[in-house]
mmCIF file of C-alpha atoms in Angstrom:
data_model
loop_
_atom_site.group_PDB
_atom_site.id
_atom_site.type_symbol
_atom_site.label_atom_id
_atom_site.label_comp_id
_atom_site.label_asym_id
_atom_site.label_seq_id
_atom_site.Cartn_x
_atom_site.Cartn_y
_atom_site.Cartn_z
ATOM 1 C CA UNK A 701 9.660 5.477 -13.483
ATOM 2 C CA UNK A 702 12.225 5.819 -10.711
ATOM 3 C CA UNK A 703 12.789 2.942 -8.334
ATOM 4 C CA UNK A 704 10.950 2.931 -5.013
ATOM 5 C CA UNK A 705 11.942 1.781 -1.532
ATOM 6 C CA UNK A 706 10.744 -0.889 0.885
ATOM 7 C CA UNK A 707 11.305 -0.462 4.619
ATOM 8 C CA UNK A 708 11.240 -3.500 6.859
ATOM 9 C CA UNK A 709 13.096 -5.943 9.075
ATOM 10 C CA UNK A 710 16.131 -7.935 7.992
ATOM 11 C CA UNK A 711 14.784 -10.994 9.781
ATOM 12 C CA UNK A 712 11.932 -11.060 7.237
ATOM 13 C CA UNK A 713 13.518 -9.491 4.146
ATOM 14 C CA UNK A 714 17.150 -10.551 4.408
ATOM 15 C CA UNK A 715 16.657 -13.702 2.318
ATOM 16 C CA UNK A 716 15.758 -11.590 -0.724
ATOM 17 C CA UNK A 717 18.994 -9.600 -0.681
ATOM 18 C CA UNK A 718 22.382 -10.210 -2.308
ATOM 19 C CA UNK A 719 20.838 -11.959 -5.302
ATOM 20 C CA UNK A 720 18.209 -13.877 -3.344
ATOM 21 C CA UNK A 721 20.274 -17.064 -3.221
ATOM 22 C CA UNK A 722 18.722 -17.965 0.132
ATOM 23 C CA UNK A 723 15.069 -17.621 -0.926
ATOM 24 C CA UNK A 724 13.253 -20.953 -0.363
ATOM 25 C CA UNK A 725 10.654 -22.104 -2.885
ATOM 26 C CA UNK A 726 7.789 -21.405 -0.489
ATOM 27 C CA UNK A 727 8.681 -17.728 -0.049
ATOM 28 C CA UNK A 728 7.913 -14.728 -2.207
ATOM 29 C CA UNK A 729 7.073 -11.042 -2.264
ATOM 30 C CA UNK A 730 4.212 -10.553 0.164
ATOM 31 C CA UNK A 731 1.141 -8.595 -0.911
ATOM 32 C CA UNK A 732 -1.101 -7.880 2.086
ATOM 33 C CA UNK A 733 -4.883 -7.888 2.207
ATOM 34 C CA UNK A 734 -5.928 -4.249 2.471
ATOM 35 C CA UNK A 735 -7.828 -4.995 5.694
ATOM 36 C CA UNK A 736 -4.523 -6.122 7.253
ATOM 37 C CA UNK A 737 -3.471 -2.544 7.893
ATOM 38 C CA UNK A 738 -6.117 -2.001 10.578
ATOM 39 C CA UNK A 739 -4.680 -4.920 12.586
ATOM 40 C CA UNK A 740 -1.022 -3.835 12.595
ATOM 41 C CA UNK A 741 0.746 -3.835 15.959
ATOM 42 C CA UNK A 742 2.544 -0.616 15.042
ATOM 43 C CA UNK A 743 -0.024 2.045 15.948
ATOM 44 C CA UNK A 744 1.852 4.758 14.045
ATOM 45 C CA UNK A 745 1.097 3.193 10.670
ATOM 46 C CA UNK A 746 -2.123 1.368 11.584
ATOM 47 C CA UNK A 747 -5.013 2.438 9.353
ATOM 48 C CA UNK A 748 -8.468 1.042 8.664
ATOM 49 C CA UNK A 749 -8.112 0.967 4.890
ATOM 50 C CA UNK A 750 -11.342 -0.974 4.404
ATOM 51 C CA UNK A 751 -13.125 2.379 4.326
ATOM 52 C CA UNK A 752 -12.450 6.054 3.787
ATOM 53 C CA UNK A 753 -14.192 8.917 5.586
ATOM 54 C CA UNK A 754 -14.274 12.244 3.756
ATOM 55 C CA UNK A 755 -15.439 15.518 5.286
ATOM 56 C CA UNK A 756 -16.924 17.752 2.588
ATOM 57 C CA UNK A 757 -16.659 21.525 2.815
ATOM 58 C CA UNK A 758 -20.262 22.624 3.343
ATOM 59 C CA UNK A 759 -19.620 25.859 1.426
ATOM 60 C CA UNK A 760 -18.541 23.961 -1.688
ATOM 61 C CA UNK A 761 -21.165 21.215 -1.832
ATOM 62 C CA UNK A 762 -24.945 21.344 -2.111
ATOM 63 C CA UNK A 763 -26.988 18.903 -0.053
ATOM 64 C CA UNK A 764 -30.566 18.315 -1.116
ATOM 65 C CA UNK A 765 -33.116 16.201 0.784
ATOM 66 C CA UNK A 766 -36.554 15.500 -0.719
ATOM 67 C CA UNK A 767 -36.082 18.335 -3.178
ATOM 68 C CA UNK A 768 -35.114 20.855 -0.503
ATOM 69 C CA UNK A 769 -31.608 22.347 -0.511
ATOM 70 C CA UNK A 770 -30.118 22.478 2.977
ATOM 71 C CA UNK A 771 -28.703 25.889 3.896
ATOM 72 C CA UNK A 772 -25.014 25.496 4.761
ATOM 73 C CA UNK A 773 -25.430 28.019 7.585
ATOM 74 C CA UNK A 774 -27.817 25.634 9.309
ATOM 75 C CA UNK A 775 -25.166 22.898 9.431
ATOM 76 C CA UNK A 776 -23.149 22.770 12.629
ATOM 77 C CA UNK A 777 -20.286 20.991 10.883
ATOM 78 C CA UNK A 778 -19.081 19.828 7.491
ATOM 79 C CA UNK A 779 -20.967 16.714 6.345
ATOM 80 C CA UNK A 780 -19.057 13.454 6.125
ATOM 81 C CA UNK A 781 -19.316 10.521 3.775
ATOM 82 C CA UNK A 782 -17.970 7.012 4.363
ATOM 83 C CA UNK A 783 -17.026 4.904 1.333
ATOM 84 C CA UNK A 784 -16.017 1.245 1.252
ATOM 85 C CA UNK A 785 -12.621 0.522 -0.326
ATOM 86 C CA UNK A 786 -12.498 -2.458 -2.716
ATOM 87 C CA UNK A 787 -10.782 -5.484 -1.187
ATOM 88 C CA UNK A 788 -7.384 -6.155 -2.774
ATOM 89 C CA UNK A 789 -3.790 -7.179 -2.110
ATOM 90 C CA UNK A 790 -1.214 -4.401 -1.713
ATOM 91 C CA UNK A 791 2.519 -3.828 -1.687
ATOM 92 C CA UNK A 792 3.408 -0.488 -0.117
ATOM 93 C CA UNK A 793 6.637 1.261 -1.094
ATOM 94 C CA UNK A 794 8.000 4.780 -0.665
ATOM 95 C CA UNK A 795 9.665 7.472 -2.738
ATOM 96 C CA UNK A 796 11.969 8.161 0.225
ATOM 97 C CA UNK A 797 15.407 6.544 0.257
ATOM 98 C CA UNK A 798 17.329 5.830 3.472
ATOM 99 C CA UNK A 799 15.090 8.227 5.370
ATOM 100 C CA UNK A 800 15.621 8.407 9.132
ATOM 101 C CA UNK A 801 11.966 9.188 9.826
ATOM 102 C CA UNK A 802 10.856 6.195 7.756
ATOM 103 C CA UNK A 803 13.218 3.836 9.558
ATOM 104 C CA UNK A 804 11.742 4.988 12.858
ATOM 105 C CA UNK A 805 8.140 5.074 11.679
ATOM 106 C CA UNK A 806 8.179 1.503 10.375
ATOM 107 C CA UNK A 807 10.524 0.166 13.072
ATOM 108 C CA UNK A 808 12.726 -0.912 10.178
ATOM 109 C CA UNK A 809 16.384 -1.853 10.091
ATOM 110 C CA UNK A 810 16.768 -2.068 6.302
ATOM 111 C CA UNK A 811 15.725 0.039 3.284
ATOM 112 C CA UNK A 812 15.634 -1.897 0.001
ATOM 113 C CA UNK A 813 15.549 -0.368 -3.476
ATOM 114 C CA UNK A 814 12.873 -2.012 -5.637
ATOM 115 C CA UNK A 815 12.856 -1.945 -9.438
ATOM 116 C CA UNK A 816 9.177 -1.085 -9.746
ATOM 117 C CA UNK A 817 9.274 -0.994 -13.551
ATOM 118 C CA UNK A 818 10.409 -4.615 -13.654
ATOM 119 C CA UNK A 819 8.010 -5.755 -10.937
ATOM 120 C CA UNK A 820 4.936 -4.072 -12.450
ATOM 121 C CA UNK A 821 5.837 -5.399 -15.890
ATOM 122 C CA UNK A 822 6.226 -8.924 -14.491
ATOM 123 C CA UNK A 823 2.896 -8.731 -12.674
ATOM 124 C CA UNK A 824 1.090 -7.281 -15.689
ATOM 125 C CA UNK A 825 2.605 -9.259 -18.553
ATOM 126 C CA UNK A 826 3.174 -12.601 -16.842
ATOM 127 C CA UNK A 827 0.998 -13.194 -13.790
ATOM 128 C CA UNK A 828 -2.173 -11.347 -14.777
ATOM 129 C CA UNK A 829 -2.363 -13.474 -17.929
ATOM 130 C CA UNK A 830 -2.441 -16.627 -15.794
ATOM 131 C CA UNK A 831 -4.504 -15.443 -12.839
ATOM 132 C CA UNK A 832 -7.711 -13.383 -12.783
ATOM 133 C CA UNK A 833 -6.328 -10.249 -11.207
ATOM 134 C CA UNK A 834 -5.635 -6.764 -12.507
ATOM 135 C CA UNK A 835 -2.571 -4.748 -11.556
ATOM 136 C CA UNK A 836 -3.092 -1.159 -10.401
ATOM 137 C CA UNK A 837 -0.176 1.010 -9.363
ATOM 138 C CA UNK A 838 0.628 4.606 -8.602
ATOM 139 C CA UNK A 839 1.302 7.229 -5.963
ATOM 140 C CA UNK A 840 -0.968 7.616 -2.977
ATOM 141 C CA UNK A 841 -3.059 10.802 -2.997
ATOM 142 C CA UNK A 842 -3.197 12.369 0.455
ATOM 143 C CA UNK A 843 -6.515 14.075 1.055
ATOM 144 C CA UNK A 844 -7.043 17.013 3.450
ATOM 145 C CA UNK A 845 -9.187 17.065 6.573
ATOM 146 C CA UNK A 846 -11.895 18.958 4.680
ATOM 147 C CA UNK A 847 -12.321 18.384 0.951
ATOM 148 C CA UNK A 848 -13.422 20.942 -1.612
ATOM 149 C CA UNK A 849 -13.361 18.441 -4.486
ATOM 150 C CA UNK A 850 -15.529 15.389 -5.024
ATOM 151 C CA UNK A 851 -14.272 12.254 -3.232
ATOM 152 C CA UNK A 852 -13.009 9.331 -5.302
ATOM 153 C CA UNK A 853 -15.069 6.246 -6.036
ATOM 154 C CA UNK A 854 -14.498 2.529 -6.493
ATOM 155 C CA UNK A 855 -10.902 1.438 -7.171
ATOM 156 C CA UNK A 856 -9.489 4.965 -6.939
ATOM 157 C CA UNK A 857 -10.177 4.729 -3.189
ATOM 158 C CA UNK A 858 -7.309 2.227 -2.902
ATOM 159 C CA UNK A 859 -4.915 5.110 -3.513
ATOM 160 C CA UNK A 860 -6.275 7.645 -0.984
ATOM 161 C CA UNK A 861 -4.964 8.191 2.547
ATOM 162 C CA UNK A 862 -5.310 10.856 5.217
ATOM 163 C CA UNK A 863 -2.898 13.736 4.561
ATOM 164 C CA UNK A 864 -2.318 14.708 8.180
ATOM 165 C CA UNK A 865 -1.491 11.198 9.375
ATOM 166 C CA UNK A 866 0.273 9.555 6.439
ATOM 167 C CA UNK A 867 1.695 12.055 3.924
ATOM 168 C CA UNK A 868 5.126 11.679 5.534
ATOM 169 C CA UNK A 869 5.310 8.213 3.939
ATOM 170 C CA UNK A 870 5.328 9.453 0.302
ATOM 171 C CA UNK A 871 3.806 6.103 -0.632
ATOM 172 C CA UNK A 872 3.740 4.348 -3.975
ATOM 173 C CA UNK A 873 1.393 1.364 -4.054
ATOM 174 C CA UNK A 874 0.960 -1.730 -6.199
ATOM 175 C CA UNK A 875 -2.497 -3.302 -5.855
ATOM 176 C CA UNK A 876 -3.767 -6.644 -7.116
ATOM 177 C CA UNK A 877 -7.517 -6.517 -7.690
ATOM 178 C CA UNK A 878 -9.515 -9.699 -8.221
ATOM 179 C CA UNK A 879 -13.120 -10.243 -9.332
ATOM 180 C CA UNK A 880 -15.548 -10.233 -6.422
ATOM 181 C CA UNK A 881 -16.513 -13.870 -6.918
ATOM 182 C CA UNK A 882 -13.370 -15.889 -7.534
ATOM 183 C CA UNK A 883 -11.401 -18.739 -6.014
ATOM 184 C CA UNK A 884 -8.042 -20.280 -6.829
ATOM 185 C CA UNK A 885 -7.198 -23.962 -7.134
ATOM 186 C CA UNK A 886 -4.341 -25.697 -5.302
ATOM 187 C CA UNK A 887 -4.572 -29.248 -6.584
ATOM 188 C CA UNK A 888 -8.166 -30.205 -5.846
ATOM 189 C CA UNK A 889 -8.557 -27.646 -3.078
ATOM 190 C CA UNK A 890 -10.536 -24.478 -3.716
ATOM 191 C CA UNK A 891 -9.060 -21.434 -1.999
ATOM 192 C CA UNK A 892 -11.383 -18.496 -1.432
ATOM 193 C CA UNK A 893 -9.668 -15.175 -2.000
ATOM 194 C CA UNK A 894 -10.240 -11.956 -0.042
ATOM 195 C CA UNK A 895 -13.229 -13.299 1.846
ATOM 196 C CA UNK A 896 -14.251 -13.129 5.489
ATOM 197 C CA UNK A 897 -13.132 -10.851 8.290
ATOM 198 C CA UNK A 898 -9.620 -12.219 8.738
ATOM 199 C CA UNK A 899 -6.859 -10.639 6.607
ATOM 200 C CA UNK A 900 -4.949 -12.872 4.223
ATOM 201 C CA UNK A 901 -1.894 -12.372 2.071
ATOM 202 C CA UNK A 902 -0.548 -13.440 -1.307
ATOM 203 C CA UNK A 903 3.074 -14.401 -1.945
ATOM 204 C CA UNK A 904 4.540 -14.132 -5.424
ATOM 205 C CA UNK A 905 7.854 -15.811 -6.138
ATOM 206 C CA UNK A 906 9.873 -17.321 -8.953
ATOM 207 C CA UNK A 907 12.125 -20.373 -9.279
ATOM 208 C CA UNK A 908 14.583 -18.471 -11.461
ATOM 209 C CA UNK A 909 17.145 -16.962 -9.066
ATOM 210 C CA UNK A 910 17.831 -13.986 -11.322
ATOM 211 C CA UNK A 911 14.277 -12.811 -10.618
ATOM 212 C CA UNK A 912 15.261 -11.614 -7.147
ATOM 213 C CA UNK A 913 18.214 -9.543 -8.309
ATOM 214 C CA UNK A 914 15.949 -8.019 -10.966
ATOM 215 C CA UNK A 915 13.428 -6.922 -8.319
ATOM 216 C CA UNK A 916 15.591 -6.059 -5.315
ATOM 217 C CA UNK A 917 18.558 -3.809 -6.020
ATOM 218 C CA UNK A 918 20.745 -1.982 -3.535
ATOM 219 C CA UNK A 919 19.909 -1.824 0.146
ATOM 220 C CA UNK A 920 20.982 0.059 3.247
ATOM 221 C CA UNK A 921 21.026 -1.300 6.769
ATOM 222 C CA UNK A 922 20.116 1.107 9.528
ATOM 223 C CA UNK A 923 23.335 0.156 11.294
ATOM 224 C CA UNK A 924 25.352 1.224 8.235
ATOM 225 C CA UNK A 925 23.920 4.724 7.995
ATOM 226 C CA UNK A 926 26.586 7.277 8.740
ATOM 227 C CA UNK A 927 25.276 10.037 10.939
ATOM 228 C CA UNK A 928 26.443 13.524 10.119
ATOM 229 C CA UNK A 929 28.865 14.922 12.725
ATOM 230 C CA UNK A 930 27.398 17.562 15.019
ATOM 231 C CA UNK A 931 27.840 21.123 13.874
ATOM 232 C CA UNK A 932 30.815 22.873 15.383
ATOM 233 C CA UNK A 933 29.838 25.870 17.419
#
């Protein structure tokens, strides 16, 4: 698969660039709790991803209550359904490279190319054999305001976002899904994972310096983008 792109701030991501020689041992690639996105300061990309609300086209779906089919003409609006999204850790990337709208949308000053093949393979073949999580990855499906197809269920919900608000992002997502009842050990301390109302995050790093150059490839600073000269009239 083609590489994807991470938009962010140099103050946070700069240590991973140019071979990652400056990455300290306590830093790594950050995967955010999916409930984190509803707390983001940036209102443009803020999204309550703990749930998805789908409006179903009343002419395409049949609603039956106590054996009686409800006539669609008697409905004042399309019925809605709210589904809970499984709690997980996410890394959100984009198909768009050096895109001016993405720089602005994410208040970013750097766009980093990520070798997603290498990263997914590392997560799947190395980490998931040592920790109890599964690796899901793929493009986000952007659903319309009114749906004529059945809404997704369970883990597929992780990869659904509102078309009108978010399709501009052309997102590719890597999700780490853990069993519902699990904790990790740090020495003798038990760490509960993806519990409670406060968002958490997971960092994944590596002591081998070559790891960083395998994950993070070329990058473009916003300040280095050459703007096209104005058209001559």
